[in-house]
Each structure stands twice: as structure tokens, then as C-alpha cells.
Short mmCIF file of C-alpha atoms in Angstrom, two decimals:
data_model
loop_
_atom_site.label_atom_id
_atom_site.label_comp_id
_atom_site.label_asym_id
_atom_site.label_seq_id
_atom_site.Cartn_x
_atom_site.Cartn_y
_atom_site.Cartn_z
CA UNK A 135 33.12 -58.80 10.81
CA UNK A 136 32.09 -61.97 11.63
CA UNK A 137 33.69 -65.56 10.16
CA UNK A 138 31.71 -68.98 9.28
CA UNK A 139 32.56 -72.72 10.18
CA UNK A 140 31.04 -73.98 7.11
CA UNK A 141 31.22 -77.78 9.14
CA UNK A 142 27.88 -78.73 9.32
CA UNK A 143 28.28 -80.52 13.12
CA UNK A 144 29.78 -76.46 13.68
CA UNK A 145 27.86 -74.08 15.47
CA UNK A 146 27.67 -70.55 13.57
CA UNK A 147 29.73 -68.21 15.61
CA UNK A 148 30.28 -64.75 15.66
CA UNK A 149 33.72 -62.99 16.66
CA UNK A 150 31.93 -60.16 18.05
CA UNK A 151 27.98 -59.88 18.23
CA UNK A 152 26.64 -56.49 17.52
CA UNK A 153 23.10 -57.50 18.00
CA UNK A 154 22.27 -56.58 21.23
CA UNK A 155 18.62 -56.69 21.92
CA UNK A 156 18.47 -60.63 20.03
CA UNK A 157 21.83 -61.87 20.86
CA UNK A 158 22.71 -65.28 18.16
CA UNK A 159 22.08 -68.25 19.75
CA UNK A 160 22.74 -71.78 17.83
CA UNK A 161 20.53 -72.16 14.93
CA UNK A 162 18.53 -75.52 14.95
CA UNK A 163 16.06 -76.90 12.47
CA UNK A 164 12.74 -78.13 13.62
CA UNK A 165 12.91 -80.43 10.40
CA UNK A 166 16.01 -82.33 10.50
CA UNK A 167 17.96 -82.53 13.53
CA UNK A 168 21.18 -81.88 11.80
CA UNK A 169 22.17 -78.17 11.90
CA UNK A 170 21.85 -76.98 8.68
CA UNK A 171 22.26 -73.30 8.10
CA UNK A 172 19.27 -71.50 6.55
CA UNK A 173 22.13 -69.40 4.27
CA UNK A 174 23.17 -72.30 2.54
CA UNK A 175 21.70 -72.24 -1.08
CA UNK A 176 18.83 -74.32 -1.73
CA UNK A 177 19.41 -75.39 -5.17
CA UNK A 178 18.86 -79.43 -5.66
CA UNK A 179 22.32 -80.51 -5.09
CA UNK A 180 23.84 -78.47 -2.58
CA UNK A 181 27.13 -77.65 -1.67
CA UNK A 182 28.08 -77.05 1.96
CA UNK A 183 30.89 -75.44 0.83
CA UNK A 184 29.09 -72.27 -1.08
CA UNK A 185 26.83 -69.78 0.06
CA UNK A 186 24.36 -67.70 -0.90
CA UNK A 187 25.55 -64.42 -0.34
CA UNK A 188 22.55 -62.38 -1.17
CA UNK A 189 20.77 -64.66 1.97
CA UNK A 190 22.97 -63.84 3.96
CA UNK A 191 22.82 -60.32 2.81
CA UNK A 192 18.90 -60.87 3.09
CA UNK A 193 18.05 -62.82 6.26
CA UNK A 194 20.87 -64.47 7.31
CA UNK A 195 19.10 -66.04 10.25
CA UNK A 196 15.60 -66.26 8.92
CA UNK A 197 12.99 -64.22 9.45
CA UNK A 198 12.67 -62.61 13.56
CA UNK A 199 9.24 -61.87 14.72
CA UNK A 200 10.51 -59.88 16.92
CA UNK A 201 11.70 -57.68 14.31
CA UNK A 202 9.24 -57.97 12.09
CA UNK A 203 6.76 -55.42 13.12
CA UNK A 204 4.36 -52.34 11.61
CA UNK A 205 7.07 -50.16 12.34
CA UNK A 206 10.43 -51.29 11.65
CA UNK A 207 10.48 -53.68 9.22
CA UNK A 208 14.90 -54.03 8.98
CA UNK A 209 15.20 -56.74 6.82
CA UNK A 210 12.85 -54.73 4.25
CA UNK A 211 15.45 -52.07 4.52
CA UNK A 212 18.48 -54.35 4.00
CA UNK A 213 16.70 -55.56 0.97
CA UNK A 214 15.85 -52.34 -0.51
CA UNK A 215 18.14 -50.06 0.28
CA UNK A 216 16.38 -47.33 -1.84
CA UNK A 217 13.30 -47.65 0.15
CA UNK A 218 11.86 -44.47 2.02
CA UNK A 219 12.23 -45.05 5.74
CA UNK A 220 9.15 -43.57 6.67
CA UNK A 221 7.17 -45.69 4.31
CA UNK A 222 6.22 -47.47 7.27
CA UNK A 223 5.27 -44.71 9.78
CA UNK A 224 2.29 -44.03 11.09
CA UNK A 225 0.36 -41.28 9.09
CA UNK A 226 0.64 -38.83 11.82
CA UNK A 227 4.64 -39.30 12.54
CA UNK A 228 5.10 -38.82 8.70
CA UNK A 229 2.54 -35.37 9.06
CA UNK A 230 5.35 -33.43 11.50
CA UNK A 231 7.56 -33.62 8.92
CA UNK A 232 8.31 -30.23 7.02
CA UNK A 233 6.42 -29.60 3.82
CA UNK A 234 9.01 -27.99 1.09
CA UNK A 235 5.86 -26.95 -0.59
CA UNK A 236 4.32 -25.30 2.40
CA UNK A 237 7.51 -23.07 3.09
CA UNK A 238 8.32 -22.22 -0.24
CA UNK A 239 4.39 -20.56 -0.29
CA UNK A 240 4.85 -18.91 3.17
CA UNK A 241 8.62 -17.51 2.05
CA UNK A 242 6.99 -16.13 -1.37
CA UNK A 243 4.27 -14.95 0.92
CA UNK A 244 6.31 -12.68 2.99
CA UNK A 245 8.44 -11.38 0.32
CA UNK A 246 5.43 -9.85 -1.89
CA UNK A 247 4.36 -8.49 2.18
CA UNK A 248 7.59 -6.99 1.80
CA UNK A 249 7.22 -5.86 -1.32
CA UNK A 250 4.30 -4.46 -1.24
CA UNK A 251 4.51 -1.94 2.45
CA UNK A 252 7.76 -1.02 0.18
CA UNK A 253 5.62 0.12 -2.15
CA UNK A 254 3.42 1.83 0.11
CA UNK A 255 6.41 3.12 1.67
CA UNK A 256 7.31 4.70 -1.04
CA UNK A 257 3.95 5.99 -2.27
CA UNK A 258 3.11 7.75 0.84
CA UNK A 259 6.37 9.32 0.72
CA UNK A 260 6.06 10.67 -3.01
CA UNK A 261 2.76 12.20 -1.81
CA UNK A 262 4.21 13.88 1.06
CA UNK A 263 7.54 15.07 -0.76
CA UNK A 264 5.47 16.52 -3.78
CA UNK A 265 3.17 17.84 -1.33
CA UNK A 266 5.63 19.81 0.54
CA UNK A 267 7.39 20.65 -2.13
CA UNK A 268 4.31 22.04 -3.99
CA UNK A 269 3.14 24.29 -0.71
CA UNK A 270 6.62 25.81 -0.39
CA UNK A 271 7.09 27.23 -4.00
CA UNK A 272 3.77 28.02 -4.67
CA UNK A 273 3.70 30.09 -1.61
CA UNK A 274 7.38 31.80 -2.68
CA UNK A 275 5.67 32.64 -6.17
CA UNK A 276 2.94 33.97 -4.36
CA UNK A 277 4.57 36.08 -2.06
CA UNK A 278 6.75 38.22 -5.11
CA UNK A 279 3.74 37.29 -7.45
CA UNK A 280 0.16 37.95 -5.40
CA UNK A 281 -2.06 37.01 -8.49
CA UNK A 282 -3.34 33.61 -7.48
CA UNK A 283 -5.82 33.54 -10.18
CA UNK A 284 -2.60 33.37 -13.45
CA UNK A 285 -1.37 30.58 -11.22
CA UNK A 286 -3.91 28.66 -10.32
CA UNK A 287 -4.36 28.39 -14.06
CA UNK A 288 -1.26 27.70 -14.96
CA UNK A 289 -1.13 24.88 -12.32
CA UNK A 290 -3.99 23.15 -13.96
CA UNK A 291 -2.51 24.10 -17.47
CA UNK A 292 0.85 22.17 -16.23
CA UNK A 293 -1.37 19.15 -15.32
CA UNK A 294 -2.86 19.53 -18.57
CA UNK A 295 0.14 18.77 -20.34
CA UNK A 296 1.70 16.20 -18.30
CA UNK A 297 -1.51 14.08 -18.91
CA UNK A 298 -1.39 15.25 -22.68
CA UNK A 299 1.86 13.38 -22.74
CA UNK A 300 1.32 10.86 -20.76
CA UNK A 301 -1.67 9.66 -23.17
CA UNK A 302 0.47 10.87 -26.50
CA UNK A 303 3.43 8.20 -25.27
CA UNK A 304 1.11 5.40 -23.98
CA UNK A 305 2.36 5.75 -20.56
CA UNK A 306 -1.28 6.44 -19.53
CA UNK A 307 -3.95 3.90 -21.40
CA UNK A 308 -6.55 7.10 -22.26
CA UNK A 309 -9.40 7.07 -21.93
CA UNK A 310 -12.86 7.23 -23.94
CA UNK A 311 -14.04 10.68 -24.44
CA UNK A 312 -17.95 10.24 -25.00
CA UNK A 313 -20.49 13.72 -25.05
CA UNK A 314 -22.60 11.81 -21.84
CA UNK A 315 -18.97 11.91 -19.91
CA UNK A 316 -18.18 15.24 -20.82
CA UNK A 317 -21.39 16.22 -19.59
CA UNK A 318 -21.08 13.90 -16.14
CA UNK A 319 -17.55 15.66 -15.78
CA UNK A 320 -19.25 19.63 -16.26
CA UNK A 321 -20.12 19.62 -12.38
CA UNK A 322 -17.36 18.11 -10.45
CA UNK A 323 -14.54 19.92 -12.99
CA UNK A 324 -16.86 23.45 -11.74
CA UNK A 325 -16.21 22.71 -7.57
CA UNK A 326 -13.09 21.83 -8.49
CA UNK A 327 -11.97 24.76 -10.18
CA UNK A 328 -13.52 26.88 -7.00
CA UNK A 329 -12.24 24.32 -4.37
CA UNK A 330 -8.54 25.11 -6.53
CA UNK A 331 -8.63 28.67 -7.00
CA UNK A 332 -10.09 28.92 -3.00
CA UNK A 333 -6.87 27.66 -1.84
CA UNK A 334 -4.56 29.58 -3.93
CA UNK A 335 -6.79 32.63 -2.96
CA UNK A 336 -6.19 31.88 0.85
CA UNK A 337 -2.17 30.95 0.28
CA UNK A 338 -1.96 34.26 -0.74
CA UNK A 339 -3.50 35.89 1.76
CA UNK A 340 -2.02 33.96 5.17
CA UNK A 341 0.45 31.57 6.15
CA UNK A 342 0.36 27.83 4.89
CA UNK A 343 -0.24 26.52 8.20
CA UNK A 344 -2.95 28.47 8.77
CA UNK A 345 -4.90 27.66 5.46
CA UNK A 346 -4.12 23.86 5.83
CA UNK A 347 -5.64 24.21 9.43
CA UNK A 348 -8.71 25.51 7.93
CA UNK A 349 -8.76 23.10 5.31
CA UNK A 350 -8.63 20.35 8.00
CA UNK A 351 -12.20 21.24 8.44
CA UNK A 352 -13.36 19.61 5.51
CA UNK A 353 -14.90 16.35 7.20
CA UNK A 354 -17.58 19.17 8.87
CA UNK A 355 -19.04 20.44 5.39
CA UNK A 356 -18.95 17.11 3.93
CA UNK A 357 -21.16 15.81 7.02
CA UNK A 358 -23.43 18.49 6.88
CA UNK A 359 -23.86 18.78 3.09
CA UNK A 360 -24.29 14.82 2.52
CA UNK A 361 -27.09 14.98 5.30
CA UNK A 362 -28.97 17.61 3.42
CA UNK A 363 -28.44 14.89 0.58
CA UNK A 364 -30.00 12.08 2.30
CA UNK A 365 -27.15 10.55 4.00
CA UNK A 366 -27.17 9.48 7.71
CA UNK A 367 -24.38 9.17 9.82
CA UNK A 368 -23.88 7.30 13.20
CA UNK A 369 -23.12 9.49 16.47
CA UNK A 370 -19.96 8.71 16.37
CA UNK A 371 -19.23 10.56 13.01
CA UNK A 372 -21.16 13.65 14.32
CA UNK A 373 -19.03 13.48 17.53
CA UNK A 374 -15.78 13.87 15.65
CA UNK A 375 -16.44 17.38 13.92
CA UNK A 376 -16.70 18.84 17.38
CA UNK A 377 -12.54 18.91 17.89
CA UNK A 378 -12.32 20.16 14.42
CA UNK A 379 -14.93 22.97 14.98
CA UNK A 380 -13.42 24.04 18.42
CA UNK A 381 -9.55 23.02 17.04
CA UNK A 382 -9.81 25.25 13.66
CA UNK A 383 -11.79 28.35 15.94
CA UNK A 384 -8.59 28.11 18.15
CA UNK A 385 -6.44 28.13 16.04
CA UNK A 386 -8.18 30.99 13.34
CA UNK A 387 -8.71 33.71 16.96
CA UNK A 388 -4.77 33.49 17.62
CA UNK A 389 -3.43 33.13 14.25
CA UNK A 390 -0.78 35.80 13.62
CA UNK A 391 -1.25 36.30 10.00
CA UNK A 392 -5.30 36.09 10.38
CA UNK A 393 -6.86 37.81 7.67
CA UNK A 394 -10.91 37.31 6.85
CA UNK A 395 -10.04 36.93 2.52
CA UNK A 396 -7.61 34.38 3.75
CA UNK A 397 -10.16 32.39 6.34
CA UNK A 398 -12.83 32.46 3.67
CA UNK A 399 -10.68 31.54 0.87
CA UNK A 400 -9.93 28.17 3.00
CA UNK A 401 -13.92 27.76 3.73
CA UNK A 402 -14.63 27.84 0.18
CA UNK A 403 -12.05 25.73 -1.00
CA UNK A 404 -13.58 23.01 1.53
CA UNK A 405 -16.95 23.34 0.45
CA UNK A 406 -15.93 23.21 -3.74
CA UNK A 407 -13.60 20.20 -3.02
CA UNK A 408 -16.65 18.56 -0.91
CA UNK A 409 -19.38 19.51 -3.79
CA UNK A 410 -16.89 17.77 -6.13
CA UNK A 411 -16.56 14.46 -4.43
CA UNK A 412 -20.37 14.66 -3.80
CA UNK A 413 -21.31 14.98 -7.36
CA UNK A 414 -18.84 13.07 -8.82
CA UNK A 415 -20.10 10.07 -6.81
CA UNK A 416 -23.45 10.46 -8.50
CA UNK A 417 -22.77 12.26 -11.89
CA UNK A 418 -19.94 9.38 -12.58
CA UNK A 419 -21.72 6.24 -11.39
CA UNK A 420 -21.70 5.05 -14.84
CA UNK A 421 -18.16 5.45 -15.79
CA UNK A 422 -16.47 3.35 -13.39
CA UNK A 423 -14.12 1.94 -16.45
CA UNK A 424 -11.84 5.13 -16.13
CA UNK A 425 -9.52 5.03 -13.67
CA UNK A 426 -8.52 7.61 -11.05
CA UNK A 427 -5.79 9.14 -12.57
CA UNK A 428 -7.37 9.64 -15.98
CA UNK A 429 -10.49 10.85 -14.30
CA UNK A 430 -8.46 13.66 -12.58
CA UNK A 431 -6.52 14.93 -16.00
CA UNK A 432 -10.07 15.16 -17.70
CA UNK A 433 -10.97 17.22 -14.82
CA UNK A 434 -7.96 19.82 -14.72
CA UNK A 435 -8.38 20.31 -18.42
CA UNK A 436 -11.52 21.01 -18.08
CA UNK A 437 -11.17 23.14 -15.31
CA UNK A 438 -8.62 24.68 -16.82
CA UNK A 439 -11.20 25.91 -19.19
CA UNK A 440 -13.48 27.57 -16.69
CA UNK A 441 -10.66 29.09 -14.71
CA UNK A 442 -8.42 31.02 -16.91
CA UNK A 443 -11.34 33.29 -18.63
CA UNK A 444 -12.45 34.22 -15.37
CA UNK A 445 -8.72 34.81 -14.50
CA UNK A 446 -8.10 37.29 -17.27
CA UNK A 447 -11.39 39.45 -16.52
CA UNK A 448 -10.11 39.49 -12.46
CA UNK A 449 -6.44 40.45 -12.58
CA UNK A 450 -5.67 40.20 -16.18
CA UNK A 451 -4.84 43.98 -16.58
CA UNK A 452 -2.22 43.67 -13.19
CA UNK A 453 -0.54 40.72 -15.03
CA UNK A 454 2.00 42.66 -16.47
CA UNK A 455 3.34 45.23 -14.14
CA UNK A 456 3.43 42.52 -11.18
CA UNK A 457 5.31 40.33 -13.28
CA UNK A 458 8.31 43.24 -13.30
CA UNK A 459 7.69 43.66 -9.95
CA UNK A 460 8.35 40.04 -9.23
CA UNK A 461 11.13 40.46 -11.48
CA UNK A 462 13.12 43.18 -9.38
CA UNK A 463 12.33 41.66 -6.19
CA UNK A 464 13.50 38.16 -7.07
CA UNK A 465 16.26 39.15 -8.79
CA UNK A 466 16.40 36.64 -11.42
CA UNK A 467 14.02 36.05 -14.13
CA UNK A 468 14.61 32.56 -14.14
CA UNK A 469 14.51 31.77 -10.50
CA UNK A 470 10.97 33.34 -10.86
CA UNK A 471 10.27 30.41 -13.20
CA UNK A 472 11.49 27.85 -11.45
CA UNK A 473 9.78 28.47 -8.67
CA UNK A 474 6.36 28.76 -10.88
CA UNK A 475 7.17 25.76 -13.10
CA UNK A 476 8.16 23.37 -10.10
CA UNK A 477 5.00 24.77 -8.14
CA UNK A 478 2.77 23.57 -11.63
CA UNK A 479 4.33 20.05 -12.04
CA UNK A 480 4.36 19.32 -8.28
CA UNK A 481 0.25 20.36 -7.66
CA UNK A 482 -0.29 17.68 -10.53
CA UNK A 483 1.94 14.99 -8.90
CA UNK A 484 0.97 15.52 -5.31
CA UNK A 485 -2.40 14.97 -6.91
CA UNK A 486 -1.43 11.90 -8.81
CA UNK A 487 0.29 9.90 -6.49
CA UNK A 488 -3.12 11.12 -4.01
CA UNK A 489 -4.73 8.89 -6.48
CA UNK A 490 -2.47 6.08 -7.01
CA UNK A 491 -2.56 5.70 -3.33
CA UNK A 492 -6.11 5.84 -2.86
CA UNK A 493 -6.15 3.07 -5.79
CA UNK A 494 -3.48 0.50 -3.53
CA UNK A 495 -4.62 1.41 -0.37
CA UNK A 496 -8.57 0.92 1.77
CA UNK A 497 -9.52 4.27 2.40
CA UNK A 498 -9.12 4.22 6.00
CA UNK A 499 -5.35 4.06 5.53
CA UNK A 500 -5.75 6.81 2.83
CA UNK A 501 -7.74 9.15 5.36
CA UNK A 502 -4.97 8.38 7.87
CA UNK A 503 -2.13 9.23 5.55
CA UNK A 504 -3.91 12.55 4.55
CA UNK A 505 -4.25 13.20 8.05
CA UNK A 506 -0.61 12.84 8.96
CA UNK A 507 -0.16 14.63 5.14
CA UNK A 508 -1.25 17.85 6.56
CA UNK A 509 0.55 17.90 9.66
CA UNK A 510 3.63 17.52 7.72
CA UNK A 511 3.09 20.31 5.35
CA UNK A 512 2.00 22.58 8.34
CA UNK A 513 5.48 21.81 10.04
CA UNK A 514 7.32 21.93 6.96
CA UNK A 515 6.06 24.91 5.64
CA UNK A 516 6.72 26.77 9.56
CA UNK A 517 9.96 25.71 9.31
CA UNK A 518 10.87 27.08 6.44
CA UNK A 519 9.42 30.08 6.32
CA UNK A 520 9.43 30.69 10.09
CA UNK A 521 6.11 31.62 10.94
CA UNK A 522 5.73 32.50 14.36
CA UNK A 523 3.73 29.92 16.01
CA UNK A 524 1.87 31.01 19.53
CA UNK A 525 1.64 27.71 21.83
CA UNK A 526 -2.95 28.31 21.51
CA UNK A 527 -2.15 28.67 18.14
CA UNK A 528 -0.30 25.14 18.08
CA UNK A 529 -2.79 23.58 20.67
CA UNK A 530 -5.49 24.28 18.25
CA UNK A 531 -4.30 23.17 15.06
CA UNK A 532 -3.77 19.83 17.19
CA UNK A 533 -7.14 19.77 18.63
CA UNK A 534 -8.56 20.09 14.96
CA UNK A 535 -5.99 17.43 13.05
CA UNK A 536 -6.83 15.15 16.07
CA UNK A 537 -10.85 15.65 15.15
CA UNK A 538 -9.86 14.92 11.90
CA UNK A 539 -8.40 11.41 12.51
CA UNK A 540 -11.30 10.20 14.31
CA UNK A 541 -13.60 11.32 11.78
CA UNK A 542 -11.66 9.47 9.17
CA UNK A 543 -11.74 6.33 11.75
CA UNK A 544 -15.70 6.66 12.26
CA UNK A 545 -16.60 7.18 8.49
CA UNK A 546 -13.99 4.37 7.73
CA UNK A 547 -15.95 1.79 10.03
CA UNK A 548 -19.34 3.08 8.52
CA UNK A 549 -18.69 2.07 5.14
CA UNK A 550 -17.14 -1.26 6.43
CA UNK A 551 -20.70 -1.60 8.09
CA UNK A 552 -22.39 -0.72 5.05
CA UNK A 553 -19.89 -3.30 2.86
CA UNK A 554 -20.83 -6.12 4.85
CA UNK A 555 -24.41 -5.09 4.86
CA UNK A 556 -25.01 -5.30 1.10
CA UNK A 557 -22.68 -8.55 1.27
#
């Protein structure tokens, strides 16, 4: 690159000189007037005809102020080649630069934000599946089999067993049976063996849609009732229940199956599913250690208890002879089954994953999803079994679910309110 006239009266000269900002000039000495070159080596008896490569490596030409600033220091560089180059940056040059450690957070971040609205995802749609799935069978039982008492209880027996197992296996952790939780689970397993057998009651009487309209009405009795309890509620809660009031009265005066049995079965299964979450609130406060799920099995057994006695002195001497008659007009004994046994495994699950959502989710999101829950049933169920709707009919049940919503949005924010209030 460059060649050396090692003659000390010789000038240093380049072939080519790549330095342009400091172009080479000839070197002198300050000391000694003779040119001596500053790459030489220094030992005590030196030879004009060696050099010191590593100077000239180093600084062949000494030391450049020029060059030698805060932020470029070259000749440190040539030294040490395996010297960071932004050792010598300013702070805030060397803060721009990308943080692996940063990224790698924000990537693991987004993939458990993935992972989890997957999960949701997938929740919400093993509620509504099981849910549909549950309304359609049970209401083809129903309509060849019109004893709703047998299979309400056999619903709750079905749950009965699949938590049985669930504990035998250890697929469930179960939980501690103690006499004061027995007797803290006597009143919420009562409302919600009415709120159960309510339902079934009004299934058999009218069309899903109709019943699950009714049932939208819930938020009202659970309003009123809590108030009688002591509760207040903001206007904007008592606002809501208006739609639902004038939705579900729409929607009841042009039904096309209306029947009164069927309308009151609906009202009563709102106001035994609304007793139940009021008392449990206050009859449970103590057992907070059991979880959801294992707090609903104790409750189907033991409403399971209440329910089939009762069943056997109301249609227990019709069991029989409908049970041929449901026989002939199926067909097929064990398409009869099928349709009971998947309508008894599919009320528990529905109810299960209600729970494990309610358990991932706040319960504004769980309000919402039960919202949209019933409107899919409703047009599920209409589908399949081709109930005529009337377009007052449909404008009510609208008018209702909408009332619904915002009640779920207005009690949502009051218990935000009433969070950040204790915080």
C-alpha cells in the first residue's frame, strides 16, 4: 500500500494517500533537526534499517490531535481491535440502540396475548356449542317425552356423576365436605333446584326462543329483590330494565306458542336462579377456598336430592306409559336415549365451562358473552326447529336482549366503582 525510503535525509512518501481529511506532509522533529522517523524502534542502539512494525501498526505518525477526540478515538481502535465501537459514544447515542432483552419480553408478551384470547376463544365457544346443543335435545326429549320433572332429575343426576368421577380420578382437586358447608349449601342448592325444574317446566310448554326471551328478564328480579335486601343501585342500572320489561311484554303478547304454564315457568326459573346467587353470596362468604366448579357439583347433588322425591309424587305414576309412548313415536329406543343422555351431559358442561369462564374472564365480559349466549340459542334453536317468528315478535326479543346488555354494562361499572372505592 504504501513503500518506505528507510534513508534518513528521505522524506516518507506514500504511493497513494488515502487520508484525506489530514493529508501526510514531511515529518520533522522539533528535537533534532535531522528527520528521524517516529516508527523507527527506540531501543539504545538503533538500526535505521529495522522497524518497528507494531508502531507503525500503532501510530505510525504519532499521535494527531485532530483525531484524537471524545468521539473517535482511531488509533484506540487500531490498537484494540476487539474493542466495542460505541465504548466511546455519548450515553444517549448508545440508548437508541435496540435492547435484545427488551424485545425478547415484548415478543413473549404478545404470544401469551395470543395465547390467552385463544383460550378465550375457545372457552366462549365450548359454552355456546354445549349450550346449543343442550337446548336442542332437551327440547326433542321433551316434545315425545312431556315429563320435565324425570328429566330435570336426571340432568342433575348426570352432573352428579360426571363430578363423582371427576373427583374419583383426580381430575377435579375435591373439595372439603364440612356439616357448616353443607348447611351454607341447603339454600342456594333449594333456588336452584326451582330455578332448574322452572325452565324445564317452561321448555315443555313453549318454544325455546320464547322461554330464553323470558329468561332474559332476569337482571329485573335481581334489581328488585337485592333492593329489598339493602342494595342500591345507580339510575343508570334502573334505566336498563325498562327495554327488558317493554322487550320481553312484546315479545310474550305476539308469541305464537304463548301459553301462561310456559310464561310462568320462565318467571320462576328467574326468580330461583336470582334467590340462588343472592344467598349464595351471603350463605358462602366463608368458603371462598372452593372453587367454582366444585361449588356447582355440590350443588346439583344436592339438588338432585330435593328434586327427584318431589318428581316421583308429581308424574311418577305417568312415567311408564309415556315412556312407550315416546317409544312408538320416536321409533327407536335408543335414539330416545341419546337424545336424553346427550341432553344430561351437555346441561352439566354448558354449566361448567359457564364457570370456567366466569373464573378467566372480569365479569363484564362474562355478562356480555351470556348476553350474546342467548341470542345464539334463540336463533339456533328457530332454526332448527322452525318456529315461526312474527317480525313484533323478533323486534321484541331484540328490544329485551338489548336491555339486557346495558344492564350488564351499568352493573359492570358499579362494581368497578365499588372496587376502587374499598381500594
Amino acid at each position: 500500500m504504501f513503500t518506505l525510503n528507510l534513508i534518513p535525509s528521505s522524506p516518507l512518501t506514500f504511493s497513494k494517500s488515502t487520508h484525506q481529511y489530514y493529508p501526510i506532509k514531511r515529518f520533522q522533529n522539533p528535537k533534532n533537526s535531522s528527520p528521524s522517523p517516529v516508527f523507527l524502534n527506540k531501543s539504545t542502539s538503533p538500526s535505521p534499517k529495522v522497524c518497528n512494525f507494531n508502531k507503525i501498526h500503532g501510530y505510525p505518525l504519532g499521535k494527531i490531535p485532530a483525531l484524537s477526540t471524545k468521539t473517535a478515538h482511531f488509533g484506540d481502535i487500531i490498537e484494540n481491535p476487539s474493542r466495542k465501537l460505541g465504548s466511546n459514544v455519548p450515553k444517549a447515542a448508545a440508548s437508541s440502540e435496540p435492547n435484545p432483552e427488551g424485545e425478547a419480553e415484548s415478543v413473549e408478551a404478545a404470544a401469551k396475548s395470543k395465547a390467552k384470547t385463544l383460550q378465550l376463544a375457545l372457552v366462549f365457544g365450548f359454552w355456546y356449542f354445549q349450550n346449543i346443543v343442550f337446548n336442542i335435545y332437551n327440547k326433542k326429549a321433551l316434545n315425545v317425552f312431556p315429563f320435565p320433572w324425570l328429566l330435570a332429575s336426571f340432568q342433575l343426576f348426570a352432573g352428579s356423576i360426571w363430578m363423582l368421577v371427576l373427583w374419583s380420578f383426580k381430575l377435579q382437586p375435591c373439595p372439603k365436605i364440612t356439616k357448616p358447608f353443607i348447611i351454607a349449601l341447603l339454600g342456594p342448592a333449594l333456588f336452584h333446584t326451582i330455578g332448574h325444574i322452572s325452565a324445564c317446566v317452561s321448555f315443555s310448554k313453549v318454544a325455546v326462543s320464547f322461554t330464553h326471551v323470558i329468561k332474559s328478564s332476569e337482571p329485573v328480579f335481581s334489581v328488585v329483590f337485592s333492593s329489598f335486601l339493602g342494595d342500591t343501585y345507580p339510575l343508570k342500572v334502573w334505566l336498563s330494565i325498562v327495554p327488558i320489561v317493554m322487550g320481553c311484554s312484546l315479545a310474550a303478547i305476539t308469541e305464537v306458542s304463548f301459553n301462561f304454564e310456559g310464561l310462568w315457568g320462565a318467571l320462576i326459573s328467574n326468580v330461583g336462579f336470582v334467590l340462588r346467587n343472592i344467598y349464595s353470596k351471603r350463605s358462602l362468604q366463608n368458603f371462598k377456598q372452593v372453587n367454582g366448579l366444585n361449588l356447582y357439583g355440590c350443588i346439583s347433588i344436592m339438588s338432585l336430592f330435593y328434586l327427584f322425591p318431589v318428581a316421583i309424587l308429581v308424574e311418577g305414576s305417568q312415567w311408564v306409559q309415556g315412556y312407550h309412548n315416546a317409544i312408538q313415536t320416536v321409533g327407536k329406543a335408543s335414539t330416545f336415549y341419546t337424545w336424553v343422555l346427550v341432553s344430561g351431559i351437555f346441561y352439566h358442561l354448558y354449566n361448567q365451562s359457564s364457570y370456567q369462564a366466569l373464573d378467566q374472564i372480569s365479569p363484564l365480559t362474562f355478562s356480555v358473552g351470556n348476553t350474546m349466549k342467548r341470542v345464539v340459542v334463540i336463533v339456533s334453536t328457530v332454526l332448527v326447529f322452525r318456529n315461526p317468528v312474527r317480525p313484533l315478535n323478533a323486534l321484541g326479543s331484540g328490544i329485551a336482549i338489548l336491555g339486557t346488555f346495558l344492564y350488564s354494562q351499568a352493573t359492570a361499572k358499579k362494581k368497578s366503582s365499588a372496587g376502587e372505592k374499598k381500594s
